[in-house]
mmCIF file of C-alpha atoms in Angstrom:
data_model
loop_
_atom_site.group_PDB
_atom_site.id
_atom_site.type_symbol
_atom_site.label_atom_id
_atom_site.label_comp_id
_atom_site.label_asym_id
_atom_site.label_seq_id
_atom_site.Cartn_x
_atom_site.Cartn_y
_atom_site.Cartn_z
ATOM 1 C CA GLY N 1 -59.775 -91.836 -18.998
ATOM 2 C CA ALA N 2 -62.771 -93.900 -19.712
ATOM 3 C CA GLY N 3 -60.352 -96.986 -18.532
ATOM 4 C CA VAL N 4 -57.660 -98.394 -17.507
ATOM 5 C CA SER N 5 -54.749 -97.637 -20.296
ATOM 6 C CA GLN N 6 -51.746 -99.932 -20.729
ATOM 7 C CA SER N 7 -48.913 -99.076 -23.122
ATOM 8 C CA PRO N 8 -47.306 -100.447 -25.168
ATOM 9 C CA SER N 9 -49.711 -103.154 -26.058
ATOM 10 C CA ASN N 10 -47.084 -105.351 -27.259
ATOM 11 C CA LYS N 11 -43.280 -105.272 -26.496
ATOM 12 C CA VAL N 12 -40.806 -107.817 -27.847
ATOM 13 C CA THR N 13 -37.135 -107.171 -26.244
ATOM 14 C CA GLU N 14 -33.858 -109.246 -26.089
ATOM 15 C CA LYS N 15 -32.887 -110.949 -23.613
ATOM 16 C CA GLY N 16 -30.773 -108.691 -20.841
ATOM 17 C CA LYS N 17 -32.659 -105.747 -22.183
ATOM 18 C CA ASP N 18 -34.636 -103.584 -19.350
ATOM 19 C CA VAL N 19 -38.199 -102.823 -20.173
ATOM 20 C CA GLU N 20 -40.888 -100.651 -18.926
ATOM 21 C CA LEU N 21 -44.403 -100.954 -19.139
ATOM 22 C CA ARG N 22 -46.858 -98.223 -18.184
ATOM 23 C CA CYS N 23 -50.367 -98.104 -16.899
ATOM 24 C CA ASP N 24 -52.358 -95.162 -16.815
ATOM 25 C CA PRO N 25 -55.582 -96.145 -14.194
ATOM 26 C CA ILE N 26 -59.132 -94.444 -14.222
ATOM 27 C CA SER N 27 -59.166 -90.646 -12.857
ATOM 28 C CA GLY N 28 -59.839 -91.023 -9.142
ATOM 29 C CA HIS N 29 -59.028 -94.319 -8.574
ATOM 30 C CA THR N 30 -56.356 -94.558 -5.680
ATOM 31 C CA ALA N 31 -55.468 -98.286 -5.878
ATOM 32 C CA LEU N 32 -53.421 -100.002 -8.467
ATOM 33 C CA TYR N 33 -52.137 -103.313 -8.825
ATOM 34 C CA TRP N 34 -49.832 -105.194 -11.382
ATOM 35 C CA TYR N 35 -50.563 -108.920 -12.185
ATOM 36 C CA ARG N 36 -48.577 -111.159 -14.468
ATOM 37 C CA GLN N 37 -50.405 -113.782 -16.961
ATOM 38 C CA SER N 38 -48.479 -116.448 -18.297
ATOM 39 C CA LEU N 39 -49.790 -118.422 -20.989
ATOM 40 C CA GLY N 40 -52.792 -120.420 -20.161
ATOM 41 C CA GLN N 41 -52.427 -119.855 -16.406
ATOM 42 C CA GLY N 42 -54.445 -117.401 -13.939
ATOM 43 C CA LEU N 43 -53.295 -114.194 -12.537
ATOM 44 C CA GLU N 44 -50.247 -114.015 -10.531
ATOM 45 C CA PHE N 45 -50.250 -110.955 -8.027
ATOM 46 C CA LEU N 46 -47.344 -108.660 -8.619
ATOM 47 C CA ILE N 47 -47.439 -105.429 -6.682
ATOM 48 C CA TYR N 48 -50.187 -103.104 -4.971
ATOM 49 C CA PHE N 49 -50.430 -99.579 -4.710
ATOM 50 C CA GLN N 50 -52.863 -97.306 -2.460
ATOM 51 C CA GLY N 51 -52.752 -93.740 -2.359
ATOM 52 C CA ASN N 52 -49.313 -92.329 -1.094
ATOM 53 C CA SER N 53 -49.201 -95.403 1.250
ATOM 54 C CA ALA N 54 -45.895 -97.638 0.840
ATOM 55 C CA PRO N 55 -46.457 -100.148 -1.794
ATOM 56 C CA ASP N 56 -47.185 -104.025 -1.268
ATOM 57 C CA LYS N 57 -44.248 -105.289 -3.086
ATOM 58 C CA SER N 58 -45.056 -109.238 -1.860
ATOM 59 C CA GLY N 59 -45.497 -110.482 -5.128
ATOM 60 C CA LEU N 60 -42.453 -109.606 -7.182
ATOM 61 C CA PRO N 61 -40.889 -112.625 -8.255
ATOM 62 C CA SER N 62 -37.221 -111.306 -8.186
ATOM 63 C CA ASP N 63 -35.068 -108.105 -7.512
ATOM 64 C CA ARG N 64 -35.354 -107.406 -11.252
ATOM 65 C CA PHE N 65 -38.284 -106.286 -10.969
ATOM 66 C CA SER N 66 -39.665 -102.920 -9.681
ATOM 67 C CA ALA N 67 -42.446 -100.150 -9.973
ATOM 68 C CA GLU N 68 -43.378 -96.857 -9.231
ATOM 69 C CA ARG N 69 -46.291 -94.739 -9.413
ATOM 70 C CA THR N 70 -45.824 -90.798 -9.706
ATOM 71 C CA GLY N 71 -48.122 -88.540 -8.041
ATOM 72 C CA GLY N 72 -50.579 -91.273 -7.029
ATOM 73 C CA SER N 73 -51.701 -91.944 -10.811
ATOM 74 C CA VAL N 74 -49.578 -93.092 -13.659
ATOM 75 C CA SER N 75 -47.563 -96.302 -12.938
ATOM 76 C CA THR N 76 -44.699 -97.849 -14.357
ATOM 77 C CA LEU N 77 -43.606 -101.517 -13.980
ATOM 78 C CA THR N 78 -39.692 -102.224 -14.578
ATOM 79 C CA ILE N 79 -38.046 -105.327 -15.468
ATOM 80 C CA GLN N 80 -34.484 -105.162 -15.253
ATOM 81 C CA ARG N 81 -31.959 -107.818 -17.210
ATOM 82 C CA THR N 82 -34.939 -109.459 -18.665
ATOM 83 C CA GLU N 83 -34.967 -113.396 -19.047
ATOM 84 C CA GLN N 84 -37.390 -115.505 -21.251
ATOM 85 C CA ARG N 85 -39.345 -116.973 -18.541
ATOM 86 C CA ASP N 86 -40.506 -113.241 -18.035
ATOM 87 C CA SER N 87 -42.697 -113.637 -21.232
ATOM 88 C CA ALA N 88 -45.969 -113.309 -20.307
ATOM 89 C CA VAL N 89 -49.013 -110.827 -20.279
ATOM 90 C CA TYR N 90 -48.703 -107.797 -17.705
ATOM 91 C CA LEU N 91 -52.143 -106.710 -16.271
ATOM 92 C CA CYS N 92 -52.726 -103.326 -14.505
ATOM 93 C CA ALA N 93 -55.773 -102.864 -12.575
ATOM 94 C CA SER N 94 -57.285 -99.804 -10.572
ATOM 95 C CA SER N 95 -59.985 -99.732 -8.153
ATOM 96 C CA LEU N 96 -61.639 -96.826 -6.294
ATOM 97 C CA ALA N 97 -59.932 -97.670 -3.084
ATOM 98 C CA SER N 98 -58.266 -100.055 -1.102
ATOM 99 C CA GLY N 99 -60.363 -102.793 0.765
ATOM 100 C CA THR N 100 -62.604 -105.411 0.001
ATOM 101 C CA GLY N 101 -65.500 -104.874 -1.790
ATOM 102 C CA TYR N 102 -63.957 -102.838 -4.619
ATOM 103 C CA GLY N 103 -64.134 -104.329 -7.739
ATOM 104 C CA TYR N 104 -61.318 -103.966 -10.089
ATOM 105 C CA THR N 105 -61.039 -102.122 -13.470
ATOM 106 C CA PHE N 106 -58.239 -103.868 -15.755
ATOM 107 C CA GLY N 107 -56.526 -102.566 -18.797
ATOM 108 C CA SER N 108 -55.689 -104.870 -21.909
ATOM 109 C CA GLY N 109 -52.352 -105.553 -21.110
ATOM 110 C CA THR N 110 -48.921 -105.534 -22.095
ATOM 111 C CA ARG N 111 -47.555 -108.883 -24.361
ATOM 112 C CA LEU N 112 -44.038 -109.076 -23.171
ATOM 113 C CA THR N 113 -42.069 -111.522 -25.039
ATOM 114 C CA VAL N 114 -38.200 -111.841 -24.503
ATOM 115 C CA VAL N 115 -36.402 -113.581 -27.360
ATOM 116 C CA GLY F 1 -51.635 -116.168 1.231
ATOM 117 C CA GLU F 2 -55.383 -117.167 0.467
ATOM 118 C CA ASN F 3 -55.213 -120.538 -1.560
ATOM 119 C CA VAL F 4 -57.919 -120.454 -4.051
ATOM 120 C CA GLU F 5 -59.129 -123.510 -6.029
ATOM 121 C CA GLN F 6 -61.260 -123.167 -9.030
ATOM 122 C CA HIS F 7 -63.091 -126.503 -11.148
ATOM 123 C CA PRO F 8 -63.163 -127.112 -13.905
ATOM 124 C CA SER F 9 -60.191 -126.033 -16.249
ATOM 125 C CA THR F 10 -62.195 -126.687 -19.243
ATOM 126 C CA LEU F 11 -66.075 -126.561 -19.481
ATOM 127 C CA SER F 12 -68.097 -127.173 -23.192
ATOM 128 C CA VAL F 13 -71.900 -126.561 -22.989
ATOM 129 C CA GLN F 14 -74.488 -126.526 -25.755
ATOM 130 C CA GLU F 15 -76.388 -123.368 -26.626
ATOM 131 C CA GLY F 16 -79.587 -122.737 -24.082
ATOM 132 C CA ASP F 17 -77.768 -125.163 -21.168
ATOM 133 C CA SER F 18 -76.116 -124.200 -17.807
ATOM 134 C CA ALA F 19 -72.913 -123.797 -16.830
ATOM 135 C CA VAL F 20 -71.901 -124.244 -13.181
ATOM 136 C CA ILE F 21 -67.871 -123.071 -11.919
ATOM 137 C CA LYS F 22 -66.672 -123.613 -8.513
ATOM 138 C CA CYS F 23 -64.168 -122.269 -6.577
ATOM 139 C CA THR F 24 -62.830 -123.210 -2.971
ATOM 140 C CA TYR F 25 -60.415 -120.700 -0.713
ATOM 141 C CA SER F 26 -58.906 -121.586 2.763
ATOM 142 C CA ASP F 27 -59.358 -118.600 4.535
ATOM 143 C CA SER F 28 -62.399 -118.491 6.456
ATOM 144 C CA ALA F 29 -62.046 -114.475 6.725
ATOM 145 C CA SER F 30 -62.191 -113.614 3.329
ATOM 146 C CA ASN F 31 -65.393 -111.390 2.868
ATOM 147 C CA TYR F 32 -65.423 -110.497 -0.897
ATOM 148 C CA PHE F 33 -65.822 -112.671 -3.891
ATOM 149 C CA PRO F 34 -66.048 -111.466 -7.488
ATOM 150 C CA TRP F 35 -66.050 -113.062 -10.629
ATOM 151 C CA TYR F 36 -64.516 -112.197 -13.758
ATOM 152 C CA LYS F 37 -64.767 -112.850 -17.665
ATOM 153 C CA GLN F 38 -61.501 -112.564 -19.881
ATOM 154 C CA GLU F 39 -61.969 -112.628 -23.805
ATOM 155 C CA LEU F 40 -59.172 -113.292 -26.435
ATOM 156 C CA GLY F 41 -56.946 -110.226 -26.473
ATOM 157 C CA LYS F 42 -58.553 -108.234 -23.526
ATOM 158 C CA GLY F 43 -57.836 -107.881 -19.584
ATOM 159 C CA PRO F 44 -60.609 -109.497 -17.241
ATOM 160 C CA GLN F 45 -63.849 -107.806 -16.903
ATOM 161 C CA LEU F 46 -66.244 -108.042 -13.630
ATOM 162 C CA ILE F 47 -69.452 -109.777 -14.142
ATOM 163 C CA ILE F 48 -70.391 -110.489 -10.714
ATOM 164 C CA ASP F 49 -69.709 -110.213 -7.122
ATOM 165 C CA ILE F 50 -70.633 -111.108 -3.800
ATOM 166 C CA ARG F 51 -70.059 -110.335 -0.171
ATOM 167 C CA SER F 52 -69.978 -112.519 2.914
ATOM 168 C CA ASN F 53 -73.095 -111.099 4.352
ATOM 169 C CA VAL F 54 -75.078 -112.439 1.510
ATOM 170 C CA GLY F 55 -75.627 -116.246 0.262
ATOM 171 C CA GLU F 56 -76.506 -115.464 -3.495
ATOM 172 C CA LYS F 57 -77.004 -112.679 -5.745
ATOM 173 C CA LYS F 58 -78.248 -112.598 -9.486
ATOM 174 C CA ASP F 59 -78.114 -110.223 -12.622
ATOM 175 C CA GLN F 60 -79.997 -111.197 -15.546
ATOM 176 C CA ARG F 61 -78.544 -114.769 -16.527
ATOM 177 C CA ILE F 62 -75.766 -115.051 -14.271
ATOM 178 C CA ALA F 63 -75.809 -116.074 -10.720
ATOM 179 C CA VAL F 64 -73.489 -116.311 -7.813
ATOM 180 C CA THR F 65 -73.953 -118.088 -4.471
ATOM 181 C CA LEU F 66 -71.790 -118.541 -1.451
ATOM 182 C CA ASN F 67 -71.513 -120.977 0.981
ATOM 183 C CA LYS F 68 -69.484 -119.578 3.777
ATOM 184 C CA THR F 69 -69.327 -122.410 6.149
ATOM 185 C CA ALA F 70 -67.992 -124.763 3.205
ATOM 186 C CA LYS F 71 -65.733 -121.722 2.316
ATOM 187 C CA HIS F 72 -66.620 -122.081 -1.395
ATOM 188 C CA PHE F 73 -68.810 -120.347 -3.715
ATOM 189 C CA SER F 74 -69.830 -120.700 -7.527
ATOM 190 C CA LEU F 75 -70.842 -119.055 -10.460
ATOM 191 C CA HIS F 76 -74.248 -120.276 -12.603
ATOM 192 C CA ILE F 77 -74.639 -119.238 -16.076
ATOM 193 C CA THR F 78 -78.494 -119.996 -17.555
ATOM 194 C CA GLU F 79 -79.310 -120.008 -21.193
ATOM 195 C CA THR F 80 -75.469 -119.922 -22.166
ATOM 196 C CA GLN F 81 -75.106 -118.452 -25.310
ATOM 197 C CA PRO F 82 -72.084 -118.373 -27.772
ATOM 198 C CA GLU F 83 -71.135 -115.317 -26.689
ATOM 199 C CA ASP F 84 -70.656 -116.672 -23.360
ATOM 200 C CA SER F 85 -67.584 -118.484 -24.484
ATOM 201 C CA ALA F 86 -64.383 -117.193 -22.662
ATOM 202 C CA VAL F 87 -62.130 -117.604 -19.623
ATOM 203 C CA TYR F 88 -63.781 -117.050 -16.486
ATOM 204 C CA PHE F 89 -61.554 -116.407 -13.196
ATOM 205 C CA CYS F 90 -63.040 -116.500 -9.481
ATOM 206 C CA ALA F 91 -61.218 -114.356 -6.856
ATOM 207 C CA VAL F 92 -61.003 -114.005 -3.335
ATOM 208 C CA THR F 93 -59.974 -110.914 -1.050
ATOM 209 C CA THR F 94 -59.679 -110.520 2.808
ATOM 210 C CA ASN F 95 -59.766 -107.687 5.146
ATOM 211 C CA SER F 96 -56.386 -107.472 6.501
ATOM 212 C CA ASN F 97 -53.530 -105.467 7.141
ATOM 213 C CA SER F 98 -51.303 -107.146 4.692
ATOM 214 C CA GLY F 99 -53.131 -105.847 1.544
ATOM 215 C CA TYR F 100 -56.134 -106.460 -0.537
ATOM 216 C CA ALA F 101 -54.799 -107.643 -3.568
ATOM 217 C CA LEU F 102 -57.541 -109.801 -4.869
ATOM 218 C CA ASN F 103 -55.736 -113.829 -5.448
ATOM 219 C CA PHE F 104 -57.287 -115.328 -8.565
ATOM 220 C CA GLY F 105 -58.049 -119.098 -9.272
ATOM 221 C CA LYS F 106 -56.449 -120.452 -12.545
ATOM 222 C CA GLY F 107 -59.288 -119.774 -14.536
ATOM 223 C CA THR F 108 -62.066 -121.982 -16.456
ATOM 224 C CA SER F 109 -62.450 -121.939 -20.005
ATOM 225 C CA LEU F 110 -66.206 -121.897 -21.081
ATOM 226 C CA LEU F 111 -67.116 -122.833 -24.604
ATOM 227 C CA VAL F 112 -70.691 -122.667 -25.855
ATOM 228 C CA THR F 113 -71.235 -124.793 -28.730
ATOM 229 C CA PRO F 114 -74.376 -123.790 -30.738
#
């Protein structure tokens, strides 16, 4: 596609429910990243995929968070048993390859609200 | 991980004036330094970047300077316009085996008043 597409754009869920957030990267981009942006805060790294390699999960805040990337393209971020502190904008980005020197293209994000 | 500090957190300038935002980092092996602009309700957008073998890069009204010895880099916006109002993030990445994810500063909210 022309850009990174994320869905849904907004999600309101009840505390304790599971949610799935979807990211469709730019065609041909092999690297995909998930970040979390809390209100008025910077971007917190969550997880990174590069091709078929094992993902770098070092930023996931707890074992309630998981992500997968099927066929090297679309990625899904899953949050189980959501808590109010999970409320944030979840941003996905993709780049041509991993390694330094490759700028990211971000999607518009999914705004998650846990009530 | 890489520690990135960004200052100021907020900046207000009059239209036509210059704006400067500075970031410092801790890892001397860092070698790629992009800047992103985020408008309300949108994802961050890459506006300019610089690699460690270059000291300065310009693109029209924006420029980035890098001081590798002091481990800091700055974004310069000249002749600011109201549409420059946004949140700006610096980022740093290091070529390491642990991965290549960007580490971001906490952002600078720039307001350009007419």
